[in-house]
Tab-separated table of C-alpha atoms in Angstrom:
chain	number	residue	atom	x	y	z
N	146	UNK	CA	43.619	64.037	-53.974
N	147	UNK	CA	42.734	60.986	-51.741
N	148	UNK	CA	44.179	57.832	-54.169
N	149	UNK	CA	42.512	54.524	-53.513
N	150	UNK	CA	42.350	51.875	-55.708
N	151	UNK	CA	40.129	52.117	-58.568
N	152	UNK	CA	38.048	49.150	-59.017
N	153	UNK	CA	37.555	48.736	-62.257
N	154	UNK	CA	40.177	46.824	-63.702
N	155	UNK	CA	41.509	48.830	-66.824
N	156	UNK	CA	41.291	52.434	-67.356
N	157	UNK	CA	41.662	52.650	-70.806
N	158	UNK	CA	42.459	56.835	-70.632
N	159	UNK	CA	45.986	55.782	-68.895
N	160	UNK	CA	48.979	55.608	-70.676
N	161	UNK	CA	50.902	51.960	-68.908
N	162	UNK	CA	53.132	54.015	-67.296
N	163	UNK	CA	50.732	56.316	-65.834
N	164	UNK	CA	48.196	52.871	-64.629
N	165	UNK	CA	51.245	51.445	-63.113
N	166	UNK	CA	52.083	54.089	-60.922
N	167	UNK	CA	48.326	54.985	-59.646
N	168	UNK	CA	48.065	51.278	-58.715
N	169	UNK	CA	51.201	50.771	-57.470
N	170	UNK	CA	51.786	47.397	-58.959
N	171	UNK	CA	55.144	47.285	-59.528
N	172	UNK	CA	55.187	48.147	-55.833
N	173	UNK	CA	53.434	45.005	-54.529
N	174	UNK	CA	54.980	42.626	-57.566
N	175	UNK	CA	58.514	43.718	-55.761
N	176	UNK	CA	56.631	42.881	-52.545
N	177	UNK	CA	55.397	39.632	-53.488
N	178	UNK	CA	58.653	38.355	-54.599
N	179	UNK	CA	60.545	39.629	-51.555
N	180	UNK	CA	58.081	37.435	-49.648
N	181	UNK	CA	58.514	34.528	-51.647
N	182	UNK	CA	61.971	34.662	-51.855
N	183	UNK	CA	62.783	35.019	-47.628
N	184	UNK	CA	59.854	32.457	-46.893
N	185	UNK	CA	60.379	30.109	-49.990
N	186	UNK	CA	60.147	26.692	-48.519
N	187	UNK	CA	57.000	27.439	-46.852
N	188	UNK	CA	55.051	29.486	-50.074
N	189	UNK	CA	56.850	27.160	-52.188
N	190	UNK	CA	55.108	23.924	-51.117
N	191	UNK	CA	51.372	24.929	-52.141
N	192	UNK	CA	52.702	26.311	-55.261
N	193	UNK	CA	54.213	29.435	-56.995
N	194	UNK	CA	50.512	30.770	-58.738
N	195	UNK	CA	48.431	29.577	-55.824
N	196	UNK	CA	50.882	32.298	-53.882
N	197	UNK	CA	50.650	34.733	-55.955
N	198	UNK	CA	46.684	34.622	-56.192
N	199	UNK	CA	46.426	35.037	-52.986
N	200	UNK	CA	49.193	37.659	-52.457
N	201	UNK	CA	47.224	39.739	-54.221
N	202	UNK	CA	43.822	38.611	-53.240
N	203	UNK	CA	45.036	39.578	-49.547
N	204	UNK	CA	45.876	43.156	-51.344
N	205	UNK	CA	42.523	43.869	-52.960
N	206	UNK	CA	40.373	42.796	-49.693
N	207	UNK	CA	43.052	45.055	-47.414
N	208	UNK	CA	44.112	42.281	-45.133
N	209	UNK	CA	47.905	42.372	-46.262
N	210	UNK	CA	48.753	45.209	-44.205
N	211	UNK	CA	48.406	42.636	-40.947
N	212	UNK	CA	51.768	42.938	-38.885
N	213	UNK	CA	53.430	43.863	-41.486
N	214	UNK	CA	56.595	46.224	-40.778
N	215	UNK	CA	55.579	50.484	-40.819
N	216	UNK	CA	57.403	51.452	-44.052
N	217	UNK	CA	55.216	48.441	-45.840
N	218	UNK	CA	51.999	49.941	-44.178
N	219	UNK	CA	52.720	53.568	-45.047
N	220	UNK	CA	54.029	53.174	-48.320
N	221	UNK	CA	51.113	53.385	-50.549
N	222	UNK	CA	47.355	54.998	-50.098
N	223	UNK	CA	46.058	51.819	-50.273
N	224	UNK	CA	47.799	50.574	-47.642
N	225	UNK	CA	47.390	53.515	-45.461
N	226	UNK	CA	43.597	53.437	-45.910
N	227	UNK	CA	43.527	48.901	-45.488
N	228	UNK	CA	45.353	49.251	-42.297
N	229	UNK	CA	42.794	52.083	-40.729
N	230	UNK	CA	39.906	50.117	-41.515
N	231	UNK	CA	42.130	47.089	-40.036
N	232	UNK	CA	42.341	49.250	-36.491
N	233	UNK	CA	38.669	49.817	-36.626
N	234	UNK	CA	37.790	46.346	-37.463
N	235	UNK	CA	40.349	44.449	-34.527
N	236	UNK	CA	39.112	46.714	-31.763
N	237	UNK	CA	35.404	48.077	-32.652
N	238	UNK	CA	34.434	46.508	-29.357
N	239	UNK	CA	36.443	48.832	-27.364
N	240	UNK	CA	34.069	51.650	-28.891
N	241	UNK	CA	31.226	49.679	-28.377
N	242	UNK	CA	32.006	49.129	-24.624
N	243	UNK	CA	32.491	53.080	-24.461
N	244	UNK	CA	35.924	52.462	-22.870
N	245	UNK	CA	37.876	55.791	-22.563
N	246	UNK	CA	42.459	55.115	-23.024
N	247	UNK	CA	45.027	57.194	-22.920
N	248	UNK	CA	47.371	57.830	-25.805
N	249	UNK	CA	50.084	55.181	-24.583
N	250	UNK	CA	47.042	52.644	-24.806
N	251	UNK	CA	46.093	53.412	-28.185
N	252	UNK	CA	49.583	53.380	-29.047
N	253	UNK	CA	50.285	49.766	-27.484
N	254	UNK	CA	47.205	48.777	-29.437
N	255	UNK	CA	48.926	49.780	-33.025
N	256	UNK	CA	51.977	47.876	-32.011
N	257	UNK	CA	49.683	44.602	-32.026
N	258	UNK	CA	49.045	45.695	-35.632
N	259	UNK	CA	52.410	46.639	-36.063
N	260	UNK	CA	55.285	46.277	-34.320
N	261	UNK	CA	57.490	48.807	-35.222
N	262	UNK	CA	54.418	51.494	-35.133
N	263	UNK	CA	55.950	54.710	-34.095
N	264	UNK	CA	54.525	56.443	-31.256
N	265	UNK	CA	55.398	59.884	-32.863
N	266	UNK	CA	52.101	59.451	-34.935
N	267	UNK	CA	49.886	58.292	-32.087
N	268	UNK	CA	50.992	61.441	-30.387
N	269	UNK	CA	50.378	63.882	-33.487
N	270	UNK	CA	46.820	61.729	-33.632
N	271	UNK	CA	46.315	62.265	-29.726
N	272	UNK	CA	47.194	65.530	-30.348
N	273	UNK	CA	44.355	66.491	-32.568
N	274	UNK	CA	41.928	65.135	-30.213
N	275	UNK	CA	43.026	66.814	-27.142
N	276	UNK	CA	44.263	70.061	-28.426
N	277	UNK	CA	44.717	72.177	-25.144
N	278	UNK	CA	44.570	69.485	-22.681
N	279	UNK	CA	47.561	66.855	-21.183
N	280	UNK	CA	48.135	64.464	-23.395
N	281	UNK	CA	47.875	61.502	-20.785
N	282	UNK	CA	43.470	62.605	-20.835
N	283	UNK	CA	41.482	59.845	-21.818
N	284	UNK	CA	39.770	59.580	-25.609
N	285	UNK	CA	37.220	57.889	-26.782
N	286	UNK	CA	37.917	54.798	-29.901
N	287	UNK	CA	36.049	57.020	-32.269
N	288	UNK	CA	37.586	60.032	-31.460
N	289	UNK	CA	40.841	58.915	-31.771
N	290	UNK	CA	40.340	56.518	-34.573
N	291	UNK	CA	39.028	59.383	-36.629
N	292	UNK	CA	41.489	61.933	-35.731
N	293	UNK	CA	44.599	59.000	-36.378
N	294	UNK	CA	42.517	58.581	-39.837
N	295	UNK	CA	43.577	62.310	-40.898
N	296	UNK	CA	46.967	62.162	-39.028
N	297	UNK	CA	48.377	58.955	-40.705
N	298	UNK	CA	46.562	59.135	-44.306
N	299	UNK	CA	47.410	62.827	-44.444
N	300	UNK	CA	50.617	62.664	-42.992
N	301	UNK	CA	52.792	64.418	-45.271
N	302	UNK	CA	49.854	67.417	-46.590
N	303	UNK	CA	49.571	67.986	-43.060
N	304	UNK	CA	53.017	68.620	-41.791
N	305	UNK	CA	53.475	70.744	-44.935
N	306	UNK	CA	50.673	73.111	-43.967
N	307	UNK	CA	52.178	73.102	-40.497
N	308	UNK	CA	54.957	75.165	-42.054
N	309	UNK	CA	52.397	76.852	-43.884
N	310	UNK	CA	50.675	78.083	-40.992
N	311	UNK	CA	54.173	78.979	-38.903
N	312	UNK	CA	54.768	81.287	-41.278
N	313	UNK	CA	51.381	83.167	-41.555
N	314	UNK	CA	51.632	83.091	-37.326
N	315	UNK	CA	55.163	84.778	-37.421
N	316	UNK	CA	53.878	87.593	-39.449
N	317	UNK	CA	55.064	86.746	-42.887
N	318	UNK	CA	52.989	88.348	-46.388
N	319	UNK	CA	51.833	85.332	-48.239
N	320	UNK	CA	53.809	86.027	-51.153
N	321	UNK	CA	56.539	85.210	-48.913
N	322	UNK	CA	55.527	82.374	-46.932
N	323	UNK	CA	57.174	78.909	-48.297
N	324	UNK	CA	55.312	76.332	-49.541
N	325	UNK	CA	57.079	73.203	-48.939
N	326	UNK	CA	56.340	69.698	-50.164
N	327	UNK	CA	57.586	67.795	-47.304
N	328	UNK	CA	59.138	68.664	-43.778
N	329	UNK	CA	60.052	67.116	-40.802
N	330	UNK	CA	57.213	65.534	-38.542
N	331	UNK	CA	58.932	67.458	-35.681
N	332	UNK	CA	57.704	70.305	-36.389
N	333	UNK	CA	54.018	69.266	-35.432
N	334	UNK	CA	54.524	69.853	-31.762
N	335	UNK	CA	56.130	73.307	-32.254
N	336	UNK	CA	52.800	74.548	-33.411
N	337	UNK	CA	51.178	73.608	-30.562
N	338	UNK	CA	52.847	75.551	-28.613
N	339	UNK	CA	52.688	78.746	-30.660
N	340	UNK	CA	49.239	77.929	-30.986
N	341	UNK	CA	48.925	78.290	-27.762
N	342	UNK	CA	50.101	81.754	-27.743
N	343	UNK	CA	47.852	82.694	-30.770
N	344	UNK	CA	44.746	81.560	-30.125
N	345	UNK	CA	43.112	83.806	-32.886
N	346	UNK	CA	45.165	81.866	-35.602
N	347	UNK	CA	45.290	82.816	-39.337
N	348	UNK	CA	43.134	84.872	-41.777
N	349	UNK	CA	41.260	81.319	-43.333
N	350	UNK	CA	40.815	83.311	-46.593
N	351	UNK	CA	45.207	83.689	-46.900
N	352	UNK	CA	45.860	80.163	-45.552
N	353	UNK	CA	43.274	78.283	-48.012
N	354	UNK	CA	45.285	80.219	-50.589
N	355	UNK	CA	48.684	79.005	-49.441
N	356	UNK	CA	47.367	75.134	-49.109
N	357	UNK	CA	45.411	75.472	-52.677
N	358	UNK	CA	49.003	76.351	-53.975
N	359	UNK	CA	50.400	73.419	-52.401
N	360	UNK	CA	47.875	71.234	-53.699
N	361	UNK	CA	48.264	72.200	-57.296
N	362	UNK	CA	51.995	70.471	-57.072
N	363	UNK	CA	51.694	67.958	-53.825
N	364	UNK	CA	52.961	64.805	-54.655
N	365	UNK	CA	51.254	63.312	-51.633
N	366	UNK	CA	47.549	62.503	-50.405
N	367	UNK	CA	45.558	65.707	-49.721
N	368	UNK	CA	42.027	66.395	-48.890
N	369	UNK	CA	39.843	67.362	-51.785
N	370	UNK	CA	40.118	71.078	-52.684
N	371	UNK	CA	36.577	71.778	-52.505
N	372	UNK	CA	36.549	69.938	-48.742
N	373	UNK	CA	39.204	72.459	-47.589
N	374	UNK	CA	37.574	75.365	-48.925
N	375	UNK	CA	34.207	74.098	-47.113
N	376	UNK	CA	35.956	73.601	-43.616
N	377	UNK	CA	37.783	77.287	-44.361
N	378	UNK	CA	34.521	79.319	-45.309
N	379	UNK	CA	33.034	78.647	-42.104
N	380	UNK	CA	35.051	81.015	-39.896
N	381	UNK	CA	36.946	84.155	-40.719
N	382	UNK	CA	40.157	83.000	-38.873
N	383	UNK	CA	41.418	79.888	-38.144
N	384	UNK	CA	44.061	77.835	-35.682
N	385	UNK	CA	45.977	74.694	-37.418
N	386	UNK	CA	44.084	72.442	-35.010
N	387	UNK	CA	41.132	73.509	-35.405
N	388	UNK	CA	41.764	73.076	-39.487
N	389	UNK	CA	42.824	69.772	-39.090
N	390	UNK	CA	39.671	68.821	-36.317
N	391	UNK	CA	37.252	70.143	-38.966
N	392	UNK	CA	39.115	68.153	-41.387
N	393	UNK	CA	38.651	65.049	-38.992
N	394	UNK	CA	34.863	65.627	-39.133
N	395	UNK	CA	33.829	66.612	-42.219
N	396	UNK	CA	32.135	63.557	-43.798
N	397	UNK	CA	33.162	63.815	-47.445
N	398	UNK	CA	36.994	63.884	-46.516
N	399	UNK	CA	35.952	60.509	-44.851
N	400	UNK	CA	34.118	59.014	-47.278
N	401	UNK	CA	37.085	59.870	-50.008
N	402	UNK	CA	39.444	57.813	-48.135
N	403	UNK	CA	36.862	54.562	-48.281
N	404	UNK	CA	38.188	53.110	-44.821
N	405	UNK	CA	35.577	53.992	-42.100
N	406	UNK	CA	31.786	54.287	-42.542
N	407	UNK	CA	30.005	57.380	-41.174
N	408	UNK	CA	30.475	58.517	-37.013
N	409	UNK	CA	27.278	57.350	-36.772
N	410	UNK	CA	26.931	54.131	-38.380
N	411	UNK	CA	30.368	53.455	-36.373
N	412	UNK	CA	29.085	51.344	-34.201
N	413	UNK	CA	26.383	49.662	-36.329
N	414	UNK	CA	28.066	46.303	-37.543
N	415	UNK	CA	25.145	43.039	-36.965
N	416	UNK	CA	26.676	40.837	-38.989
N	417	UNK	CA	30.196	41.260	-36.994
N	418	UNK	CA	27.976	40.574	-33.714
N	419	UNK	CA	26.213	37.681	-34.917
N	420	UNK	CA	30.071	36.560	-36.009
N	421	UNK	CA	31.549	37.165	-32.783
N	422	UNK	CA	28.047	35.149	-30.949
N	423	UNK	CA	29.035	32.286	-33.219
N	424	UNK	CA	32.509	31.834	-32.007
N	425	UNK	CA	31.424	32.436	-28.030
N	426	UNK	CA	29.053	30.129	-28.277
N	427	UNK	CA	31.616	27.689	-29.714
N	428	UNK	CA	34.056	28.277	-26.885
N	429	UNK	CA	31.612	27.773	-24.499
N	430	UNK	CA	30.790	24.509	-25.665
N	431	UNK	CA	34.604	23.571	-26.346
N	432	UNK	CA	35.606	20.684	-23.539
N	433	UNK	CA	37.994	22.485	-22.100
N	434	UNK	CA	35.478	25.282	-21.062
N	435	UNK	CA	33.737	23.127	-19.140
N	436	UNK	CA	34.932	20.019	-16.949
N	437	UNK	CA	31.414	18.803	-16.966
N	438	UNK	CA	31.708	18.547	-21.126
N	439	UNK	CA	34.920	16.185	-20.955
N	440	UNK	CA	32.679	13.457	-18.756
N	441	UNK	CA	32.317	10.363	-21.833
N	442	UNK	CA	28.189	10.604	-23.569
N	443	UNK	CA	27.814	14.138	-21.778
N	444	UNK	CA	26.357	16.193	-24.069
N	445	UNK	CA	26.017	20.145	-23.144
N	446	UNK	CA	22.617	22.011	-23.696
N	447	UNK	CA	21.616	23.583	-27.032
N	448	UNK	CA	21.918	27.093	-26.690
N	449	UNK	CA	19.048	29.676	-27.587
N	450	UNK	CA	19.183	31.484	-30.508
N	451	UNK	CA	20.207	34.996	-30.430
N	452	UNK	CA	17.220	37.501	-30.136
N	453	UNK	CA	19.011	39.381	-32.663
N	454	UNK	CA	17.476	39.720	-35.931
N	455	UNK	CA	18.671	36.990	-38.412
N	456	UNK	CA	20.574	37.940	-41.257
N	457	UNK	CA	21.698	36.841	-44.567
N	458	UNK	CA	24.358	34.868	-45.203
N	459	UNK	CA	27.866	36.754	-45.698
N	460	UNK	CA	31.422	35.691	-46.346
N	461	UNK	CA	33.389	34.714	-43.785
N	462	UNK	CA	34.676	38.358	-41.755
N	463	UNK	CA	38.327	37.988	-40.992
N	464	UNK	CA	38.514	40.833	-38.486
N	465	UNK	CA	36.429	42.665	-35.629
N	466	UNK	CA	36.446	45.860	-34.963
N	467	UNK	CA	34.291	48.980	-33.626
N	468	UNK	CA	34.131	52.766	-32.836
N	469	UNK	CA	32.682	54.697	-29.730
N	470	UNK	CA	30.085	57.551	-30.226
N	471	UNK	CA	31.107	58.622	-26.435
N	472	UNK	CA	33.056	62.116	-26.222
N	473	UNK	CA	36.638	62.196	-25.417
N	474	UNK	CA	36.652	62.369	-21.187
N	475	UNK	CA	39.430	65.659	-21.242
N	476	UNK	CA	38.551	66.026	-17.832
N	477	UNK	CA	40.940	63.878	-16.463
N	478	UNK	CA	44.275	64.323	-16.384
């Protein structure tokens, strides 16, 4: 059950109750007026409906979610799945240069997005990636950006199959096992370890039955049932990280949440380039990037066109960003 916001405007098979709580409105209304209230004299000045339009303008095209504190961020799957593509969009270009950072990086990175960003979830994310190895290897953007995509829109469905698959590890009959509906995030790391000491993992067939029974009364975000059972039919036994990588790269568990494009079209973004050309040739031509500029009637050289293939006009892109199609470097450590 991946919930993003449905873009038609009314669904006229929802009861009010039931369209305010899929959209969340009440949520940002509260939101909205919070911000008004504790920045008043500045929203105030342009006018009361001019904020409010574009409150909620900044909410439909995902940009509210920009250093904003981690409990706004989290709070809704809207905001969860805005603030991925936000990631992706401010640092594509580290993918595109194929640089390789360690988790502390990546984590420093999130910070600039959001302050109060806990590192907890960077490692769980980092975790993913590097399974077996140290966690201070180096990972590729696109590795890690798809792996934190599972880790931080899933959060809650996966620590509750964490407990799942403790269970089934320990020994326990499935009739048995506890199926929770939340747990404690520290728990993660604890199944790396016995993972690590069960490397043959879980009958898939008795752990897809567990998680379908969770699913059928999760309050949270899950994958689609028919996803799971896809990434569960392919082996006969299964380890909780190698669930959760299949889950990271099966396409249709990507393309539910609506944040990131295809692995492969990652690092495919023209426009963005022709963008980013715009605003370096700008700079270059600023006078203060060039002491021969500021001299009075000198007038700098028109610059050549891009040999990049023209392209139709688009609204103006608020954000840059990128993935890496290189492999995660786990060979150093």
């Amino acid at each position: 059950m991946c919930t993003k916001m449905n873009p038609d405007r009314f669904n006229p098979t929802l009861s009010v109750d039931e369209y305010l709580a899929e959209t969340n409105v009440l949520f940002y209304l509260n939101d909205a007026v919070t911000q008004l209230l504790e920045h008043k004299e500045e929203y105030t000045q342009f006018g009361i409906v001019r904020y409010f339009a574009e409150y909620f303008s900044s909410v439909k095209n995902g940009n509210h979610v920009l250093f904003r504190e981690f409990g706004y961020i989290k709070a809704t799957a809207h905001n969860r799945a805005s603030f991925i593509r936000v990631l992706w969009r401010c640092f594509r270009q580290i993918g595109k240069n194929g640089d390789l950072l360690a988790m502390l990086e990546y984590s420093s990175l999130l910070q600039l997005l959001c302050p109060d960003f806990p590192v907890e979830m960077v490692q769980h994310a980092a975790r993913i990636v590097l399974m077996d190895d140290a966690m201070d290897c180096l990972m590729s953007f696109s590795d890690f950006l798809f792996s934190f995509q599972i880790q931080f829109y899933f959060e809650e469905f996966l620590e509750s199959i964490a407990v799942i698959y403790q269970d089934l590890l320990s020994g326990k009959s499935p009739n048995t096992v506890i199926v929770p509906t939340s747990t404690s995030v520290e728990q993660l790391p604890q199944v790396a370890t016995e993972e690590t000491e069960a490397q043959e993992g879980v009958d898939s067939s008795v752990f897809g039955e567990c998680i379908e029974v969770l699913c059928e009364r999760f309050k949270h975000n899950h994958p689609s049932t028919s996803a799971i059972r896809e990434v569960l039919e392919l082996t006969q036994r299964v380890t909780f990280y190698g669930f959760v990588m299949a889950l990271v790269r099966h396409e249709g568990v990507n393309q539910d949440i609506g944040a990131l494009p295809n692995k492969s079209e990652l690092l495919i973004d023209p426009e963005m380039d022709q963008e980013v050309e715009k605003l370096i040739a700008q700079i270059a031509i600023s006078p203060t990037s060039n002491s021969s500029s500021s001299v009075p009637g000198h007038k700098e050289p028109p610059r050549k066109a891009s040999p990049r293939k023209s392209l139709h006009h688009r609204k103006r892109i608020e954000m840059e960003s990128d993935g890496s199609t290189e492999e995660t470097d786990s060979s150093e450590n």
